PDB file of C-alpha atoms in Angstrom:
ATOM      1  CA  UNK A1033     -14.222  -3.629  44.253  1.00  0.00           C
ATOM      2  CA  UNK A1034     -12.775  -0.482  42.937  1.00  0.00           C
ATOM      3  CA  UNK A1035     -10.087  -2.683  41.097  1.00  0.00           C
ATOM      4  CA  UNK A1036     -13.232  -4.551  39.284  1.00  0.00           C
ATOM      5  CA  UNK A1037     -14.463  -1.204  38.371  1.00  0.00           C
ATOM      6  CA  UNK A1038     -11.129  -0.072  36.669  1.00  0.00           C
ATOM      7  CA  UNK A1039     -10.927  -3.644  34.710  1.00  0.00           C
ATOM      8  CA  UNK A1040     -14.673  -3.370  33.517  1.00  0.00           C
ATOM      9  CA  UNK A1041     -13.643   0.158  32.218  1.00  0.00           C
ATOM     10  CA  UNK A1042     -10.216  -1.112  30.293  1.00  0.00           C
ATOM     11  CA  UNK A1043     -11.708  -4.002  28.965  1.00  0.00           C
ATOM     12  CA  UNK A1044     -14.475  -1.643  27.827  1.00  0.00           C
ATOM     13  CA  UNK A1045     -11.596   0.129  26.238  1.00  0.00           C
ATOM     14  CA  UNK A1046     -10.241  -2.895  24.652  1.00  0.00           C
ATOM     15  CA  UNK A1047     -13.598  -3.469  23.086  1.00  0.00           C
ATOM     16  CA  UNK A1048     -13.633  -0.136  22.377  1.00  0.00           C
ATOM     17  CA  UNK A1049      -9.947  -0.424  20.297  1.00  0.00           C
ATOM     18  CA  UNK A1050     -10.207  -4.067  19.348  1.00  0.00           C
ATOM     19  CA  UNK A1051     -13.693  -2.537  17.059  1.00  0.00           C
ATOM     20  CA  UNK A1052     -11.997   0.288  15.919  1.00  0.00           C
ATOM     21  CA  UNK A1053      -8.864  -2.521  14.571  1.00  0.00           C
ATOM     22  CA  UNK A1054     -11.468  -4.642  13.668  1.00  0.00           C
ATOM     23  CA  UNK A1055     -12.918  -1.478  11.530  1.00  0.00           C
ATOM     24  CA  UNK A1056      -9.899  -0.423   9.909  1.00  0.00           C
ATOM     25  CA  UNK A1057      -8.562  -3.464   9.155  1.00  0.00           C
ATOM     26  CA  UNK A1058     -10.509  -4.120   5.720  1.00  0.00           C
ATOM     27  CA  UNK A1059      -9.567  -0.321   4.704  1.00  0.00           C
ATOM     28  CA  UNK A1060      -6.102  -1.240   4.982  1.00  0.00           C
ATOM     29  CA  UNK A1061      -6.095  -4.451   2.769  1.00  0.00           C
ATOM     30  CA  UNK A1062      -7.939  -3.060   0.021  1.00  0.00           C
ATOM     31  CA  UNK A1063      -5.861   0.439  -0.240  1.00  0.00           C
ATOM     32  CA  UNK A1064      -3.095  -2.164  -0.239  1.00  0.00           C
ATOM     33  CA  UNK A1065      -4.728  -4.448  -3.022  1.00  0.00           C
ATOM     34  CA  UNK A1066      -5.501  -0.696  -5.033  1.00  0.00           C
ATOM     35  CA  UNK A1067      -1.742   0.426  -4.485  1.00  0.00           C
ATOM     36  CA  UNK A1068      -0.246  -2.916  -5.522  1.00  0.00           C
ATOM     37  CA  UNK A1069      -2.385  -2.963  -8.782  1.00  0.00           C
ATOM     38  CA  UNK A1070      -1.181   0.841  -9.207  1.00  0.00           C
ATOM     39  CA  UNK A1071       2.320  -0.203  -8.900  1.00  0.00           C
ATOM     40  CA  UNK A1072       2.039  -2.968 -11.300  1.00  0.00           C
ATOM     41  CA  UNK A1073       0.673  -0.774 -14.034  1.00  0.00           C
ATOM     42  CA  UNK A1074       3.158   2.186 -13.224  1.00  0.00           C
ATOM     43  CA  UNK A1075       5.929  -0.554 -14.250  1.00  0.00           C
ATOM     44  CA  UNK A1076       3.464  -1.226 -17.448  1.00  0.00           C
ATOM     45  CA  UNK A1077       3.533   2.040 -18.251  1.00  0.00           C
ATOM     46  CA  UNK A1078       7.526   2.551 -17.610  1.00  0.00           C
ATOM     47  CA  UNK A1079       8.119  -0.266 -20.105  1.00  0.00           C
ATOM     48  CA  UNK A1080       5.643   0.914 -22.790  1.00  0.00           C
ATOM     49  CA  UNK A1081       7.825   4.498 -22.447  1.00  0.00           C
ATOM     50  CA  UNK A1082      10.904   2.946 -22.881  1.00  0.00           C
ATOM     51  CA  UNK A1083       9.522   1.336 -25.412  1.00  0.00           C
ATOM     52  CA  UNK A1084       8.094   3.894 -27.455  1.00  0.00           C
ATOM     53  CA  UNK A1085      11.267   5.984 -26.545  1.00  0.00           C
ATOM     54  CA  UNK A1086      13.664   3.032 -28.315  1.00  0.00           C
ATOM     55  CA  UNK A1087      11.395   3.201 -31.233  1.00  0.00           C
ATOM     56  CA  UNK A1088      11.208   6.872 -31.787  1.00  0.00           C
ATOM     57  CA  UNK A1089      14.980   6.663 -31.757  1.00  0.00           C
ATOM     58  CA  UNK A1090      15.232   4.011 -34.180  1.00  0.00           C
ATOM     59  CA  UNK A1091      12.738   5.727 -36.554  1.00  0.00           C
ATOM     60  CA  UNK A1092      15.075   8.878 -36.304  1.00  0.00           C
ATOM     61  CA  UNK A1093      17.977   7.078 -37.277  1.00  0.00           C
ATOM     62  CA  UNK A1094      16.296   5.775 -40.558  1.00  0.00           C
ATOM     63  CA  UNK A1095      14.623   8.638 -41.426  1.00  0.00           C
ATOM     64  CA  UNK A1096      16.556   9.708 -44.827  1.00  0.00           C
ATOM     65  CA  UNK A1097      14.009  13.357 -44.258  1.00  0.00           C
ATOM     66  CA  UNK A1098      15.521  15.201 -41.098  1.00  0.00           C
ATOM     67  CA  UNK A1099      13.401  15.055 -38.967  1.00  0.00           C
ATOM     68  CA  UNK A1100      13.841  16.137 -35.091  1.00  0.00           C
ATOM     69  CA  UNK A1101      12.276  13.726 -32.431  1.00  0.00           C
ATOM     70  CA  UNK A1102      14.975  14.661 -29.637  1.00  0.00           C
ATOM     71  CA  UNK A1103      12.294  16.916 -27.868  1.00  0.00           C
ATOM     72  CA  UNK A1104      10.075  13.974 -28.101  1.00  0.00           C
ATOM     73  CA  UNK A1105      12.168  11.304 -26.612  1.00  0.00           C
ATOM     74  CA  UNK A1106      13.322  13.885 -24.114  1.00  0.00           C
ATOM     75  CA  UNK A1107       9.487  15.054 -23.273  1.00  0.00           C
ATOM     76  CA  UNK A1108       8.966  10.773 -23.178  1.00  0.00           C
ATOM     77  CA  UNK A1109      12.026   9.904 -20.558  1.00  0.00           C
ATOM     78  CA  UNK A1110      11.057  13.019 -18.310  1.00  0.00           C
ATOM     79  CA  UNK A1111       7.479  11.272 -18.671  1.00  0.00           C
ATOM     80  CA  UNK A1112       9.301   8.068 -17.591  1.00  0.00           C
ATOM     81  CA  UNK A1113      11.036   9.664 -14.429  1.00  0.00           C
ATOM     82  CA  UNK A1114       8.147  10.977 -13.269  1.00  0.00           C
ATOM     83  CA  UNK A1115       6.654   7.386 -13.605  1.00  0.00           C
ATOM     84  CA  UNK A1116       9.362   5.990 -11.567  1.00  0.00           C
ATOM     85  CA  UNK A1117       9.311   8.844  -8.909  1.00  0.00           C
ATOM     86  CA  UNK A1118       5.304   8.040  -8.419  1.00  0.00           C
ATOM     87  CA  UNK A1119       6.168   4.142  -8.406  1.00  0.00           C
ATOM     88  CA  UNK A1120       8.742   4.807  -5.611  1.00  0.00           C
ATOM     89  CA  UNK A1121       6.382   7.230  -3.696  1.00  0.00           C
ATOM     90  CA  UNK A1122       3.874   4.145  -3.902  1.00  0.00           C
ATOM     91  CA  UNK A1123       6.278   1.177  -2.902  1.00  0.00           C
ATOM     92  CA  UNK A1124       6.965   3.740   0.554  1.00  0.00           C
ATOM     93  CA  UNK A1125       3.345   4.147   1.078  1.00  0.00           C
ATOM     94  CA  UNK A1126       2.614   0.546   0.493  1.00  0.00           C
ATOM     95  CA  UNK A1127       5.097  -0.674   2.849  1.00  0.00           C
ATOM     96  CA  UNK A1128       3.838   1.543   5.295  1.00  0.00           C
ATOM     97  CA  UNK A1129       0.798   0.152   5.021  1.00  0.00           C
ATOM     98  CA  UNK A1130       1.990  -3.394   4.998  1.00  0.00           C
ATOM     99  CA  UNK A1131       3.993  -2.537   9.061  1.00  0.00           C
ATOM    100  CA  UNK A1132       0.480  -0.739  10.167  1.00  0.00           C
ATOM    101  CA  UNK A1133      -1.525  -3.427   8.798  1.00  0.00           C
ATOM    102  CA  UNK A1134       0.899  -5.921  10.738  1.00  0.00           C
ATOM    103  CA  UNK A1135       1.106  -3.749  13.676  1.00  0.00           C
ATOM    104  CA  UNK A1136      -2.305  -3.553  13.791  1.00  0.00           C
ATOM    105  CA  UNK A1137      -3.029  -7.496  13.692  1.00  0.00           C
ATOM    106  CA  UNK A1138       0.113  -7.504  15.976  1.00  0.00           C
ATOM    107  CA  UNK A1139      -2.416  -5.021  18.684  1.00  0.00           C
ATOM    108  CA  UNK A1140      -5.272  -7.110  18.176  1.00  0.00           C
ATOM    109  CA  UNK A1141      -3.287 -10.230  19.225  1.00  0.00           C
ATOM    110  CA  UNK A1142      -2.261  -8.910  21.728  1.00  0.00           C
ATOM    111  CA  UNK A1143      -5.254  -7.283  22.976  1.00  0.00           C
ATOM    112  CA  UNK A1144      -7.259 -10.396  22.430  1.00  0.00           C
ATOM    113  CA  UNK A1145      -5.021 -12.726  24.565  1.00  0.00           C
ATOM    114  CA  UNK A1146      -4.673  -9.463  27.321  1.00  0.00           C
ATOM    115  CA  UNK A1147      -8.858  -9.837  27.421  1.00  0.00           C
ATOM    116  CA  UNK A1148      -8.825 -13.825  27.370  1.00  0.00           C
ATOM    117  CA  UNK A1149      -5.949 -13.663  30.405  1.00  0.00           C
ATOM    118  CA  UNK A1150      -8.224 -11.511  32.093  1.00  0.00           C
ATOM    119  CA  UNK A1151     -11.033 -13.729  32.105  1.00  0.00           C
ATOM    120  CA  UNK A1152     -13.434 -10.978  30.376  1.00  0.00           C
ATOM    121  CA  UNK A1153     -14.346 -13.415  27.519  1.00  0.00           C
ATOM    122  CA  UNK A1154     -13.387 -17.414  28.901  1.00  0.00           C
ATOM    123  CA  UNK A1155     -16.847 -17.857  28.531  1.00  0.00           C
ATOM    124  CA  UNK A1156     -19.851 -16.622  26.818  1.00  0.00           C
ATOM    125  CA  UNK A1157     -22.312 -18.693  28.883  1.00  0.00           C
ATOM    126  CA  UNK A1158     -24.425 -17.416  31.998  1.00  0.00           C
ATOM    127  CA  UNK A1159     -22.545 -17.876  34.847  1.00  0.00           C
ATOM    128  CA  UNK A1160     -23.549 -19.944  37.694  1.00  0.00           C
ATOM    129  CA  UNK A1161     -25.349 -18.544  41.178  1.00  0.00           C
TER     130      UNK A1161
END
């Protein structure tokens, strides 16, 4: 009797956990959706810097009137590193997410099956006297 007592109270638990997976679950896929589309225009952006940078340095070259665009190319590729430090703090953060989002369906497997072995939900129907 006592060991029904301590399953009612761990499956309670698992209820308890399974919810809170069940809760955090759609958090985790759409701050993964929002970092992916982050990423994606981080790599935009680093193109349309390198960009701009090529063509400020082709303008210089041409320019018959001195003029010095050095501080702006250099002001544009520290602009760029910065860019590619975010993107990389991103792709770590995003990967995390992707192992706790797996370890997290991983749980609820597991969890699930753990319940179903138990016999706390084989059947939803009212049981028999």
């Amino acid at each position: 009797m006592a060991t029904a007592a301590v399953v009612v109270t761990s499956s309670g638990k698992d209820v308890v956990a399974e919810g809170l997976l069940d809760l955090l679950r759609p958090a985790i896929q759409q701050l993964d959706v929002h970092v992916h589309s982050v990423r994606e225009s981080q790599v935009e952006l680093r193109e349309h810097i390198d960009n701009l940078a090529t063509e400020l340095c082709r303008i210089n070259e041409h320019q018959k009137v001195a003029l010095d665009l050095d501080p702006y190319v250099k002001k544009l590729l520290n602009a760029r590193r910065r860019v590619v430090l975010v993107n990389n703090i991103l792709q770590n953060a995003q990967e995390r997410l992707r192992r706790l989002n797996h370890n997290v369906a991983k749980e609820t497997a597991r969890r699930k099956t753990m319940l179903e072995a138990s016999g706390v939900f084989t059947s939803r129907s009212p049981s028999k006297p």
